[in-house]
Amino acid sequence: MKKILVTGGCGYIGGHTIVDLVNNGFDVISIDDLSRGSLRMNNGIEKVLGKPIKNYRVNLCNLEDAQAVFIENPDIIGIIHFAAFKSVPESVEQPLRYYRNNIDSLVNILQCAKEYGVRHFVFSSSCSVYGNAKQLPVEETAPLQEPESPYARTKQMGEDICRDITRVDRDFNAMLLRYFNPVGAHDSVLIGELQEKPENLVPVITQTAIGKRKEMHVFGYDYETRDGSCVRDYIHVMDIANAHTRALQYMIEGRNRERCEVFNLGTGNGVTVLELIKAFEEVSGQKLNYQLGDRRPGDVIEVYANNNKARALLGWETKYNLHQMMDTAWRWEQAQKAEAERIQLN
Ligand code: WQD
């Protein structure tokens, strides 16, 4: 079987991608130091797949520890690199920590790929590299604006590093996947987004709805958009996961036209914060307790994807609509509450 290394495999998108890879016939191992990821994800994956996925608890900033994984697994043919810190406000407060962690770990994993002959590499990038894009829907060829945070800058730098490597190493292929706003959970709700104090909109909504938070604020309602709130391209995490599997297959089958290619992973639909809240209320059947509040510094007003390239070249189609995204997010929140109550009873 084709063995793939997923770094950050105990994280939200990494964990869901492992499920899709295994369902598509790949053998998978994970590297995750659990500083942000959780063994609950690894346990959940085992329940979904009916078999364990080995996780190496390794910090990729330690080159020797990373190399040891490759020595033990000489049959790795591809890497999907998720492992990184990803909080925008945290990166603004601690830029050095973000550059050290996100760039050192990327350079080390790329060095391992070169040293151990792994030729296929998928880099977890982000729509935040576009900043406030001038033209919407945003295409992969859009000029990148000044990033609004050190986190976004580490993604821009990461893309450039991958591009430079593929320029000189004719054997090495890198697919740069720019996620828009990943949301939701696997249909089984055995895995999902694990964040105690989330900043992202959808977990804030579900935690407010289930009573973990008293209320939530809509950050800005006077923007130049159709209802005054910001526009984003929310996409189900399993659609994001499947794009990674397809990007690997695209390289392994030699279909890639260039050694380094960029793909937008979004649905192509822009949805406002208030529209998303309305969709949640329709799915959950309950009114959400939210207040209209001040704008959040650094927020992009409107961004959504042109996803034609991924659809055409990867044969990728998004399968989940907004209501299904909200349904799995809500059922995941409810499952976490039931699990917490079960643990309390025992
Ligand atoms: C979405 C909208 C908020 C919370 C993030 C990452 C980015 C990328 C995509 C990884 C905004 C509004 C939010 C709340 C609100 N991820 N909001 N009340 O900022 O688009 O981007 O996901 O690559 O790097 O930062 O996502 O979910 O934080 O915000 O009104 O309590 O929801 O203002 O308009 P964002 P988000």
mmCIF file with all atom_site columns, C-alpha atoms in Angstrom, residues 48-196:
data_model
loop_
_atom_site.group_PDB
_atom_site.id
_atom_site.type_symbol
_atom_site.label_atom_id
_atom_site.label_alt_id
_atom_site.label_comp_id
_atom_site.label_asym_id
_atom_site.label_entity_id
_atom_site.label_seq_id
_atom_site.pdbx_PDB_ins_code
_atom_site.Cartn_x
_atom_site.Cartn_y
_atom_site.Cartn_z
_atom_site.occupancy
_atom_site.B_iso_or_equiv
_atom_site.pdbx_formal_charge
_atom_site.auth_seq_id
_atom_site.auth_comp_id
_atom_site.auth_asym_id
_atom_site.auth_atom_id
_atom_site.pdbx_PDB_model_num
ATOM 1   C CA . VAL A 1 48  ? -14.305 5.806  12.392  1.00 0.00 ? 48  VAL A CA 1
ATOM 2   C CA . LEU A 1 49  ? -11.878 3.540  10.495  1.00 0.00 ? 49  LEU A CA 1
ATOM 3   C CA . GLY A 1 50  ? -12.055 0.491  12.738  1.00 0.00 ? 50  GLY A CA 1
ATOM 4   C CA . LYS A 1 51  ? -8.263  0.420  12.924  1.00 0.00 ? 51  LYS A CA 1
ATOM 5   C CA . PRO A 1 52  ? -5.555  2.442  14.696  1.00 0.00 ? 52  PRO A CA 1
ATOM 6   C CA . ILE A 1 53  ? -3.406  5.071  12.973  1.00 0.00 ? 53  ILE A CA 1
ATOM 7   C CA . LYS A 1 54  ? 0.083   5.296  14.452  1.00 0.00 ? 54  LYS A CA 1
ATOM 8   C CA . ASN A 1 55  ? 1.014   8.779  15.693  1.00 0.00 ? 55  ASN A CA 1
ATOM 9   C CA . TYR A 1 56  ? 4.646   9.704  16.401  1.00 0.00 ? 56  TYR A CA 1
ATOM 10  C CA . ARG A 1 57  ? 4.672   12.297 19.158  1.00 0.00 ? 57  ARG A CA 1
ATOM 11  C CA . VAL A 1 58  ? 7.424   14.366 17.586  1.00 0.00 ? 58  VAL A CA 1
ATOM 12  C CA . ASN A 1 59  ? 8.031   18.123 17.396  1.00 0.00 ? 59  ASN A CA 1
ATOM 13  C CA . LEU A 1 60  ? 9.100   18.760 13.801  1.00 0.00 ? 60  LEU A CA 1
ATOM 14  C CA . CYS A 1 61  ? 11.313  21.633 14.981  1.00 0.00 ? 61  CYS A CA 1
ATOM 15  C CA . ASN A 1 62  ? 13.622  18.821 16.180  1.00 0.00 ? 62  ASN A CA 1
ATOM 16  C CA . LEU A 1 63  ? 15.258  17.566 12.971  1.00 0.00 ? 63  LEU A CA 1
ATOM 17  C CA . GLU A 1 64  ? 16.742  14.383 14.451  1.00 0.00 ? 64  GLU A CA 1
ATOM 18  C CA . ASP A 1 65  ? 13.400  13.287 15.879  1.00 0.00 ? 65  ASP A CA 1
ATOM 19  C CA . ALA A 1 66  ? 11.758  13.934 12.517  1.00 0.00 ? 66  ALA A CA 1
ATOM 20  C CA . GLN A 1 67  ? 14.491  11.969 10.674  1.00 0.00 ? 67  GLN A CA 1
ATOM 21  C CA . ALA A 1 68  ? 13.985  8.996  13.016  1.00 0.00 ? 68  ALA A CA 1
ATOM 22  C CA . VAL A 1 69  ? 10.402  8.640  11.744  1.00 0.00 ? 69  VAL A CA 1
ATOM 23  C CA . PHE A 1 70  ? 11.613  8.433  8.149   1.00 0.00 ? 70  PHE A CA 1
ATOM 24  C CA . ILE A 1 71  ? 14.306  5.891  9.060   1.00 0.00 ? 71  ILE A CA 1
ATOM 25  C CA . GLU A 1 72  ? 11.625  3.723  10.680  1.00 0.00 ? 72  GLU A CA 1
ATOM 26  C CA . ASN A 1 73  ? 9.301   4.208  7.663   1.00 0.00 ? 73  ASN A CA 1
ATOM 27  C CA . PRO A 1 74  ? 11.402  3.960  4.466   1.00 0.00 ? 74  PRO A CA 1
ATOM 28  C CA . ASP A 1 75  ? 8.197   3.308  2.454   1.00 0.00 ? 75  ASP A CA 1
ATOM 29  C CA . ILE A 1 76  ? 6.736   6.815  2.810   1.00 0.00 ? 76  ILE A CA 1
ATOM 30  C CA . ILE A 1 77  ? 5.887   8.032  -0.714  1.00 0.00 ? 77  ILE A CA 1
ATOM 31  C CA . GLY A 1 78  ? 4.086   11.275 0.116   1.00 0.00 ? 78  GLY A CA 1
ATOM 32  C CA . ILE A 1 79  ? 3.719   13.889 2.850   1.00 0.00 ? 79  ILE A CA 1
ATOM 33  C CA . ILE A 1 80  ? 0.806   16.129 3.736   1.00 0.00 ? 80  ILE A CA 1
ATOM 34  C CA . HIS A 1 81  ? 2.105   18.896 6.007   1.00 0.00 ? 81  HIS A CA 1
ATOM 35  C CA . PHE A 1 82  ? -0.548  20.409 8.313   1.00 0.00 ? 82  PHE A CA 1
ATOM 36  C CA . ALA A 1 83  ? 1.509   20.826 11.501  1.00 0.00 ? 83  ALA A CA 1
ATOM 37  C CA . ALA A 1 84  ? 1.609   24.568 12.285  1.00 0.00 ? 84  ALA A CA 1
ATOM 38  C CA . PHE A 1 85  ? 0.212   27.131 14.707  1.00 0.00 ? 85  PHE A CA 1
ATOM 39  C CA . LYS A 1 86  ? -2.818  28.858 13.159  1.00 0.00 ? 86  LYS A CA 1
ATOM 40  C CA . SER A 1 87  ? -4.287  31.467 15.461  1.00 0.00 ? 87  SER A CA 1
ATOM 41  C CA . VAL A 1 88  ? -4.290  34.915 13.827  1.00 0.00 ? 88  VAL A CA 1
ATOM 42  C CA . PRO A 1 89  ? -4.502  36.948 17.091  1.00 0.00 ? 89  PRO A CA 1
ATOM 43  C CA . GLU A 1 90  ? -1.887  34.722 18.807  1.00 0.00 ? 90  GLU A CA 1
ATOM 44  C CA . SER A 1 91  ? 0.490   35.243 15.858  1.00 0.00 ? 91  SER A CA 1
ATOM 45  C CA . VAL A 1 92  ? 0.066   39.018 16.166  1.00 0.00 ? 92  VAL A CA 1
ATOM 46  C CA . GLU A 1 93  ? 1.060   38.842 19.858  1.00 0.00 ? 93  GLU A CA 1
ATOM 47  C CA . GLN A 1 94  ? 3.869   36.271 19.386  1.00 0.00 ? 94  GLN A CA 1
ATOM 48  C CA . PRO A 1 95  ? 5.326   36.650 15.860  1.00 0.00 ? 95  PRO A CA 1
ATOM 49  C CA . LEU A 1 96  ? 8.730   35.114 16.685  1.00 0.00 ? 96  LEU A CA 1
ATOM 50  C CA . ARG A 1 97  ? 7.093   31.987 18.113  1.00 0.00 ? 97  ARG A CA 1
ATOM 51  C CA . TYR A 1 98  ? 5.074   31.638 14.885  1.00 0.00 ? 98  TYR A CA 1
ATOM 52  C CA . TYR A 1 99  ? 8.058   32.085 12.587  1.00 0.00 ? 99  TYR A CA 1
ATOM 53  C CA . ARG A 1 100 ? 10.152  29.675 14.657  1.00 0.00 ? 100 ARG A CA 1
ATOM 54  C CA . ASN A 1 101 ? 7.458   27.004 14.809  1.00 0.00 ? 101 ASN A CA 1
ATOM 55  C CA . ASN A 1 102 ? 5.840   27.247 11.392  1.00 0.00 ? 102 ASN A CA 1
ATOM 56  C CA . ILE A 1 103 ? 8.958   27.862 9.318   1.00 0.00 ? 103 ILE A CA 1
ATOM 57  C CA . ASP A 1 104 ? 11.423  25.603 11.207  1.00 0.00 ? 104 ASP A CA 1
ATOM 58  C CA . SER A 1 105 ? 9.004   22.677 11.053  1.00 0.00 ? 105 SER A CA 1
ATOM 59  C CA . LEU A 1 106 ? 8.424   23.211 7.328   1.00 0.00 ? 106 LEU A CA 1
ATOM 60  C CA . VAL A 1 107 ? 12.152  23.436 6.534   1.00 0.00 ? 107 VAL A CA 1
ATOM 61  C CA . ASN A 1 108 ? 12.821  20.279 8.582   1.00 0.00 ? 108 ASN A CA 1
ATOM 62  C CA . ILE A 1 109 ? 10.091  18.222 6.933   1.00 0.00 ? 109 ILE A CA 1
ATOM 63  C CA . LEU A 1 110 ? 11.258  19.361 3.486   1.00 0.00 ? 110 LEU A CA 1
ATOM 64  C CA . GLN A 1 111 ? 14.833  18.379 4.396   1.00 0.00 ? 111 GLN A CA 1
ATOM 65  C CA . CYS A 1 112 ? 13.576  14.931 5.449   1.00 0.00 ? 112 CYS A CA 1
ATOM 66  C CA . ALA A 1 113 ? 11.660  14.607 2.169   1.00 0.00 ? 113 ALA A CA 1
ATOM 67  C CA . LYS A 1 114 ? 14.845  15.342 0.254   1.00 0.00 ? 114 LYS A CA 1
ATOM 68  C CA . GLU A 1 115 ? 17.094  13.113 2.394   1.00 0.00 ? 115 GLU A CA 1
ATOM 69  C CA . TYR A 1 116 ? 14.710  10.140 2.301   1.00 0.00 ? 116 TYR A CA 1
ATOM 70  C CA . GLY A 1 117 ? 13.562  10.473 -1.315  1.00 0.00 ? 117 GLY A CA 1
ATOM 71  C CA . VAL A 1 118 ? 9.920   11.452 -0.743  1.00 0.00 ? 118 VAL A CA 1
ATOM 72  C CA . ARG A 1 119 ? 8.799   13.145 -3.952  1.00 0.00 ? 119 ARG A CA 1
ATOM 73  C CA . HIS A 1 120 ? 5.176   14.179 -3.333  1.00 0.00 ? 120 HIS A CA 1
ATOM 74  C CA . PHE A 1 121 ? 4.395   17.016 -0.909  1.00 0.00 ? 121 PHE A CA 1
ATOM 75  C CA . VAL A 1 122 ? 1.129   18.759 -0.055  1.00 0.00 ? 122 VAL A CA 1
ATOM 76  C CA . PHE A 1 123 ? 1.401   22.059 1.824   1.00 0.00 ? 123 PHE A CA 1
ATOM 77  C CA . SER A 1 124 ? -1.451  23.337 3.992   1.00 0.00 ? 124 SER A CA 1
ATOM 78  C CA . SER A 1 125 ? -1.858  26.949 2.929   1.00 0.00 ? 125 SER A CA 1
ATOM 79  C CA . SER A 1 126 ? -4.667  29.422 3.468   1.00 0.00 ? 126 SER A CA 1
ATOM 80  C CA . CYS A 1 127 ? -6.909  31.951 1.756   1.00 0.00 ? 127 CYS A CA 1
ATOM 81  C CA . SER A 1 128 ? -5.428  34.417 4.252   1.00 0.00 ? 128 SER A CA 1
ATOM 82  C CA . VAL A 1 129 ? -2.486  34.763 1.815   1.00 0.00 ? 129 VAL A CA 1
ATOM 83  C CA . TYR A 1 130 ? -4.838  36.822 -0.387  1.00 0.00 ? 130 TYR A CA 1
ATOM 84  C CA . GLY A 1 131 ? -5.531  39.466 2.274   1.00 0.00 ? 131 GLY A CA 1
ATOM 85  C CA . ASN A 1 132 ? -8.286  41.800 1.024   1.00 0.00 ? 132 ASN A CA 1
ATOM 86  C CA . ALA A 1 133 ? -8.373  40.481 -2.550  1.00 0.00 ? 133 ALA A CA 1
ATOM 87  C CA . LYS A 1 134 ? -9.181  43.159 -5.113  1.00 0.00 ? 134 LYS A CA 1
ATOM 88  C CA . GLN A 1 135 ? -11.224 40.831 -7.356  1.00 0.00 ? 135 GLN A CA 1
ATOM 89  C CA . LEU A 1 136 ? -13.824 38.257 -6.236  1.00 0.00 ? 136 LEU A CA 1
ATOM 90  C CA . PRO A 1 137 ? -14.219 35.325 -6.522  1.00 0.00 ? 137 PRO A CA 1
ATOM 91  C CA . VAL A 1 138 ? -10.477 35.168 -5.962  1.00 0.00 ? 138 VAL A CA 1
ATOM 92  C CA . GLU A 1 139 ? -8.388  33.123 -8.412  1.00 0.00 ? 139 GLU A CA 1
ATOM 93  C CA . GLU A 1 140 ? -5.078  31.371 -7.699  1.00 0.00 ? 140 GLU A CA 1
ATOM 94  C CA . THR A 1 141 ? -3.343  33.871 -9.975  1.00 0.00 ? 141 THR A CA 1
ATOM 95  C CA . ALA A 1 142 ? -4.530  36.871 -7.925  1.00 0.00 ? 142 ALA A CA 1
ATOM 96  C CA . PRO A 1 143 ? -1.646  39.019 -6.677  1.00 0.00 ? 143 PRO A CA 1
ATOM 97  C CA . LEU A 1 144 ? -1.097  38.387 -2.947  1.00 0.00 ? 144 LEU A CA 1
ATOM 98  C CA . GLN A 1 145 ? -1.737  41.419 -0.774  1.00 0.00 ? 145 GLN A CA 1
ATOM 99  C CA . GLU A 1 146 ? 0.183   42.336 2.389   1.00 0.00 ? 146 GLU A CA 1
ATOM 100 C CA . PRO A 1 147 ? -0.787  39.563 4.868   1.00 0.00 ? 147 PRO A CA 1
ATOM 101 C CA . GLU A 1 148 ? -2.935  40.755 7.784   1.00 0.00 ? 148 GLU A CA 1
ATOM 102 C CA . SER A 1 149 ? -0.990  38.697 10.359  1.00 0.00 ? 149 SER A CA 1
ATOM 103 C CA . PRO A 1 150 ? 2.311   36.884 10.987  1.00 0.00 ? 150 PRO A CA 1
ATOM 104 C CA . TYR A 1 151 ? 0.328   33.640 10.697  1.00 0.00 ? 151 TYR A CA 1
ATOM 105 C CA . ALA A 1 152 ? -0.741  34.562 7.149   1.00 0.00 ? 152 ALA A CA 1
ATOM 106 C CA . ARG A 1 153 ? 2.829   35.625 6.403   1.00 0.00 ? 153 ARG A CA 1
ATOM 107 C CA . THR A 1 154 ? 4.147   32.188 7.453   1.00 0.00 ? 154 THR A CA 1
ATOM 108 C CA . LYS A 1 155 ? 1.762   30.719 4.872   1.00 0.00 ? 155 LYS A CA 1
ATOM 109 C CA . GLN A 1 156 ? 3.018   33.069 2.161   1.00 0.00 ? 156 GLN A CA 1
ATOM 110 C CA . MET A 1 157 ? 6.628   32.276 3.133   1.00 0.00 ? 157 MET A CA 1
ATOM 111 C CA . GLY A 1 158 ? 5.828   28.552 3.197   1.00 0.00 ? 158 GLY A CA 1
ATOM 112 C CA . GLU A 1 159 ? 4.497   28.697 -0.340  1.00 0.00 ? 159 GLU A CA 1
ATOM 113 C CA . ASP A 1 160 ? 7.628   30.520 -1.522  1.00 0.00 ? 160 ASP A CA 1
ATOM 114 C CA . ILE A 1 161 ? 9.892   27.955 0.180   1.00 0.00 ? 161 ILE A CA 1
ATOM 115 C CA . CYS A 1 162 ? 8.061   25.081 -1.545  1.00 0.00 ? 162 CYS A CA 1
ATOM 116 C CA . ARG A 1 163 ? 8.262   26.930 -4.881  1.00 0.00 ? 163 ARG A CA 1
ATOM 117 C CA . ASP A 1 164 ? 12.036  27.458 -4.505  1.00 0.00 ? 164 ASP A CA 1
ATOM 118 C CA . ILE A 1 165 ? 12.640  23.774 -3.694  1.00 0.00 ? 165 ILE A CA 1
ATOM 119 C CA . THR A 1 166 ? 10.700  22.530 -6.724  1.00 0.00 ? 166 THR A CA 1
ATOM 120 C CA . ARG A 1 167 ? 12.623  24.961 -8.937  1.00 0.00 ? 167 ARG A CA 1
ATOM 121 C CA . VAL A 1 168 ? 15.928  23.197 -8.244  1.00 0.00 ? 168 VAL A CA 1
ATOM 122 C CA . ASP A 1 169 ? 14.792  19.670 -7.414  1.00 0.00 ? 169 ASP A CA 1
ATOM 123 C CA . ARG A 1 170 ? 13.262  18.315 -10.602 1.00 0.00 ? 170 ARG A CA 1
ATOM 124 C CA . ASP A 1 171 ? 12.186  15.158 -8.774  1.00 0.00 ? 171 ASP A CA 1
ATOM 125 C CA . PHE A 1 172 ? 10.118  16.980 -6.139  1.00 0.00 ? 172 PHE A CA 1
ATOM 126 C CA . ASN A 1 173 ? 6.451   17.994 -6.531  1.00 0.00 ? 173 ASN A CA 1
ATOM 127 C CA . ALA A 1 174 ? 4.530   20.298 -4.194  1.00 0.00 ? 174 ALA A CA 1
ATOM 128 C CA . MET A 1 175 ? 0.807   21.113 -4.222  1.00 0.00 ? 175 MET A CA 1
ATOM 129 C CA . LEU A 1 176 ? -0.106  24.260 -2.264  1.00 0.00 ? 176 LEU A CA 1
ATOM 130 C CA . LEU A 1 177 ? -3.716  24.066 -1.055  1.00 0.00 ? 177 LEU A CA 1
ATOM 131 C CA . ARG A 1 178 ? -5.308  27.377 0.005   1.00 0.00 ? 178 ARG A CA 1
ATOM 132 C CA . TYR A 1 179 ? -8.203  26.601 2.380   1.00 0.00 ? 179 TYR A CA 1
ATOM 133 C CA . PHE A 1 180 ? -11.047 29.015 2.781   1.00 0.00 ? 180 PHE A CA 1
ATOM 134 C CA . ASN A 1 181 ? -13.072 28.512 5.983   1.00 0.00 ? 181 ASN A CA 1
ATOM 135 C CA . PRO A 1 182 ? -13.148 24.833 6.992   1.00 0.00 ? 182 PRO A CA 1
ATOM 136 C CA . VAL A 1 183 ? -16.168 23.976 9.175   1.00 0.00 ? 183 VAL A CA 1
ATOM 137 C CA . GLY A 1 184 ? -18.251 20.990 10.278  1.00 0.00 ? 184 GLY A CA 1
ATOM 138 C CA . ALA A 1 185 ? -17.399 17.442 11.323  1.00 0.00 ? 185 ALA A CA 1
ATOM 139 C CA . HIS A 1 186 ? -17.323 13.898 9.961   1.00 0.00 ? 186 HIS A CA 1
ATOM 140 C CA . ASP A 1 187 ? -20.883 12.544 9.499   1.00 0.00 ? 187 ASP A CA 1
ATOM 141 C CA . SER A 1 188 ? -20.354 10.032 12.342  1.00 0.00 ? 188 SER A CA 1
ATOM 142 C CA . VAL A 1 189 ? -19.504 12.953 14.729  1.00 0.00 ? 189 VAL A CA 1
ATOM 143 C CA . LEU A 1 190 ? -16.862 10.666 16.216  1.00 0.00 ? 190 LEU A CA 1
ATOM 144 C CA . ILE A 1 191 ? -14.344 13.336 15.158  1.00 0.00 ? 191 ILE A CA 1
ATOM 145 C CA . GLY A 1 192 ? -14.656 17.104 14.777  1.00 0.00 ? 192 GLY A CA 1
ATOM 146 C CA . GLU A 1 193 ? -13.042 20.421 15.715  1.00 0.00 ? 193 GLU A CA 1
ATOM 147 C CA . LEU A 1 194 ? -11.627 20.299 19.253  1.00 0.00 ? 194 LEU A CA 1
ATOM 148 C CA . GLN A 1 195 ? -11.156 23.813 20.620  1.00 0.00 ? 195 GLN A CA 1
ATOM 149 C CA . GLU A 1 196 ? -11.901 24.685 24.253  1.00 0.00 ? 196 GLU A CA 1
#
